[in-house]
GROMACS .gro file of C-alpha atoms in nm:
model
  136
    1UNK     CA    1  -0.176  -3.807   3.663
    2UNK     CA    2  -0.525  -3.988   3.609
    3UNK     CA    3  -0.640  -4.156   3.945
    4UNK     CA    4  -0.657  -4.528   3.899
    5UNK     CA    5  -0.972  -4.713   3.986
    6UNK     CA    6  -1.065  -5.001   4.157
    7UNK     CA    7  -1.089  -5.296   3.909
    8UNK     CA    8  -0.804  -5.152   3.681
    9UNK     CA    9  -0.657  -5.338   3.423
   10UNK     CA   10  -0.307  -5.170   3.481
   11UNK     CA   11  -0.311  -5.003   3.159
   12UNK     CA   12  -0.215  -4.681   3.120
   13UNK     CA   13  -0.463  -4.360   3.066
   14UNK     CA   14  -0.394  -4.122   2.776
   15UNK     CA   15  -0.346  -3.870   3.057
   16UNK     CA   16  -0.084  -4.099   3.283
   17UNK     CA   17   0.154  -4.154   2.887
   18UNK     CA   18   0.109  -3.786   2.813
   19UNK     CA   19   0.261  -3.701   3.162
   20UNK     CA   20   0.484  -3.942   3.120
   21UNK     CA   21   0.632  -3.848   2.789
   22UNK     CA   22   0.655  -3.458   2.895
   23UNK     CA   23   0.825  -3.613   3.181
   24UNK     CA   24   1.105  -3.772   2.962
   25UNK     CA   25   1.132  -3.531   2.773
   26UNK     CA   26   1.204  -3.267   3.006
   27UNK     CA   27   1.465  -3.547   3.158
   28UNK     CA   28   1.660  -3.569   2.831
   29UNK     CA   29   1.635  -3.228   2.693
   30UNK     CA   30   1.944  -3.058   2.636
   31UNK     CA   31   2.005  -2.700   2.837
   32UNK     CA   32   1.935  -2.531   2.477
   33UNK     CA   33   1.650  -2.715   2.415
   34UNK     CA   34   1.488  -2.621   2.751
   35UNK     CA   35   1.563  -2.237   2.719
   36UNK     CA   36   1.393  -2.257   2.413
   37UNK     CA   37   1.119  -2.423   2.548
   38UNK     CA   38   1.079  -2.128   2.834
   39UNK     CA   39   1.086  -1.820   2.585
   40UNK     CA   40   0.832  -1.991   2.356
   41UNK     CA   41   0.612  -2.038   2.668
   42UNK     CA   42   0.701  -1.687   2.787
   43UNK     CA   43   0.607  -1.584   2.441
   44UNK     CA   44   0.275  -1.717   2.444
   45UNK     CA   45   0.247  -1.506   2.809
   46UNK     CA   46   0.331  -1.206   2.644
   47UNK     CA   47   0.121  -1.243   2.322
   48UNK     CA   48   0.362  -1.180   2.114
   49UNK     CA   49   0.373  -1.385   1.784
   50UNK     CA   50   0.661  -1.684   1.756
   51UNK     CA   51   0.903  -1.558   1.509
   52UNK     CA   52   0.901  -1.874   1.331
   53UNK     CA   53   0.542  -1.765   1.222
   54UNK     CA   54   0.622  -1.400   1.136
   55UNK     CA   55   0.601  -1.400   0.750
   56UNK     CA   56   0.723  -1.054   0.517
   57UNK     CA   57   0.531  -0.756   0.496
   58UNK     CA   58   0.310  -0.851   0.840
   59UNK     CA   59   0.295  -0.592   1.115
   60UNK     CA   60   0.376  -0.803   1.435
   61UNK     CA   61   0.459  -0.793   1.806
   62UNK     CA   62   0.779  -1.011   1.897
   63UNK     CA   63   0.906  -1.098   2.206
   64UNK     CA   64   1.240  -1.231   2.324
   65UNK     CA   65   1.632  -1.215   2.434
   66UNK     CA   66   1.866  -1.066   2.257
   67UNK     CA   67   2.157  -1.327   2.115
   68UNK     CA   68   2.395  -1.077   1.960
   69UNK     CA   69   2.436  -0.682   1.901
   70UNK     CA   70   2.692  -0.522   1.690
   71UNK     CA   71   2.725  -0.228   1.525
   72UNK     CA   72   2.797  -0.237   1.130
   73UNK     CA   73   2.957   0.094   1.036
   74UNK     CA   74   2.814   0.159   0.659
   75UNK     CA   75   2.980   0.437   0.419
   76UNK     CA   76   2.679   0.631   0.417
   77UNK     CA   77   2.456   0.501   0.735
   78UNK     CA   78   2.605   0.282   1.018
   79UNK     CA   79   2.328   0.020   1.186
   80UNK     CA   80   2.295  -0.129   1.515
   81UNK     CA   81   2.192  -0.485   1.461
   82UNK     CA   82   2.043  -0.718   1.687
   83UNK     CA   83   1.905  -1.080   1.695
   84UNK     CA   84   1.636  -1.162   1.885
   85UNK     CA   85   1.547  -1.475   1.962
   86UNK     CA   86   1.237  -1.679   2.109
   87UNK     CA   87   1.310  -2.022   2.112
   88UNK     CA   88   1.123  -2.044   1.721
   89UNK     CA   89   1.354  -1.866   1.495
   90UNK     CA   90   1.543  -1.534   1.517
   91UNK     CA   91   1.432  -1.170   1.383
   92UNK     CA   92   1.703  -0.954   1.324
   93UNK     CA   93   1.638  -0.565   1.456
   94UNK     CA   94   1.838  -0.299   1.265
   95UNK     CA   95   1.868   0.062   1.390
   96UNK     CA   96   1.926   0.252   1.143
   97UNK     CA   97   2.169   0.553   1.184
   98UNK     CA   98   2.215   0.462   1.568
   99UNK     CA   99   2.589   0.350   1.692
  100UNK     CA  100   2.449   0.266   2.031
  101UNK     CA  101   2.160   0.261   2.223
  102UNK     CA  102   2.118   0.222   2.630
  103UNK     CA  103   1.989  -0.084   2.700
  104UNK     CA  104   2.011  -0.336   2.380
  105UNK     CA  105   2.256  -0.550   2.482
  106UNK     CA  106   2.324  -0.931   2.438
  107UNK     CA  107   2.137  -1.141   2.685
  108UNK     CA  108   1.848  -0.903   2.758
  109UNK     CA  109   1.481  -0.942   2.731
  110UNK     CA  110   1.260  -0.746   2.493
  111UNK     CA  111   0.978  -0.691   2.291
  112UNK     CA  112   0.995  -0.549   1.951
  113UNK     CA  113   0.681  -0.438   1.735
  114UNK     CA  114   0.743  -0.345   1.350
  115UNK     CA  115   0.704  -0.492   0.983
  116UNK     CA  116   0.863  -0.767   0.909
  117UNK     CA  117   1.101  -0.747   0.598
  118UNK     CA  118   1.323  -1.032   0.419
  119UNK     CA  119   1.733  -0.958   0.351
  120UNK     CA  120   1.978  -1.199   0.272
  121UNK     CA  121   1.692  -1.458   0.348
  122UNK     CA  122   1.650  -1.373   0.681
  123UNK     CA  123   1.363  -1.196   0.897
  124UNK     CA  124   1.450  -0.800   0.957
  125UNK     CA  125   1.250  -0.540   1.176
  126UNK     CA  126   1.416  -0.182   1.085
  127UNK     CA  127   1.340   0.107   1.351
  128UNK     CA  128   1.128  -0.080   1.557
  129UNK     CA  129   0.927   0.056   1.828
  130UNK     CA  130   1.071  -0.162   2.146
  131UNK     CA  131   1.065  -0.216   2.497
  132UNK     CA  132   1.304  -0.335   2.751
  133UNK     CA  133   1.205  -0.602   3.010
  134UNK     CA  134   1.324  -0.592   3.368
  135UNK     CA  135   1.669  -0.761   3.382
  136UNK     CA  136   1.629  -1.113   3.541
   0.00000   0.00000   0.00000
């Protein structure tokens, strides 16, 4: 906070109601809002670009934890799909022709590089090149 000076009116600084408001905010903040809040700062660590700004036919670098994984068995390819979430938005990563793969499971940390593509109005990264973080 802003150090108060001698002869102060006892108004408060820009600084001190910025503080304050993070402050609040932080206090009623729900547990989903503050994990969010975490990856998109962990996110910005990384360099990685927030998914909610990835846009269709950009090359990017995303970074986040995995929500869900499943395997879709197609009649001519199965898929391993997985969500990926950073607090913005979610980007779907699809495997194709993989049933498994060590590692990509719900709850785990990772960063995904690829082209963004649009299906079924949602953001898709097929065969990306990815790496695993450290579990926490």
């Amino acid at each position: 906070m802003a150090a108060v000076e001698k002869g102060d009116t006892g108004v408060m600084t820009t600084e001190q109601r910025t503080g304050l408001r993070r402050f609040l905010d932080r206090l009623t903040a729900t547990d989903s809002e503050l994990d969010a809040q975490q990856l998109q700062r962990d996110v910005a660590k990384c360099g990685a670009m927030p998914a909610g700004q990835c846009r269709r036919g950009q090359v990017v670098s995303v970074s986040g934890r995995l929500r869900t994984v499943a395997y879709t068995p197609r009649t001519n390819l199965p898929t391993l799909e997985a969500d990926l979430w950073d607090g913005s938005d979610v980007v779907t990563l699809v495997f194709l022709g993989r049933r498994s793969i060590a590692g990509i499971e719900p709850g785990r940390q990772l960063t995904a590089r690829g082209r963004v593509a649009i299906r079924d109005d949602r953001k898709v990264i097929y065969n990306p090149y990815y790496e695993l973080e450290a579990p926490r």
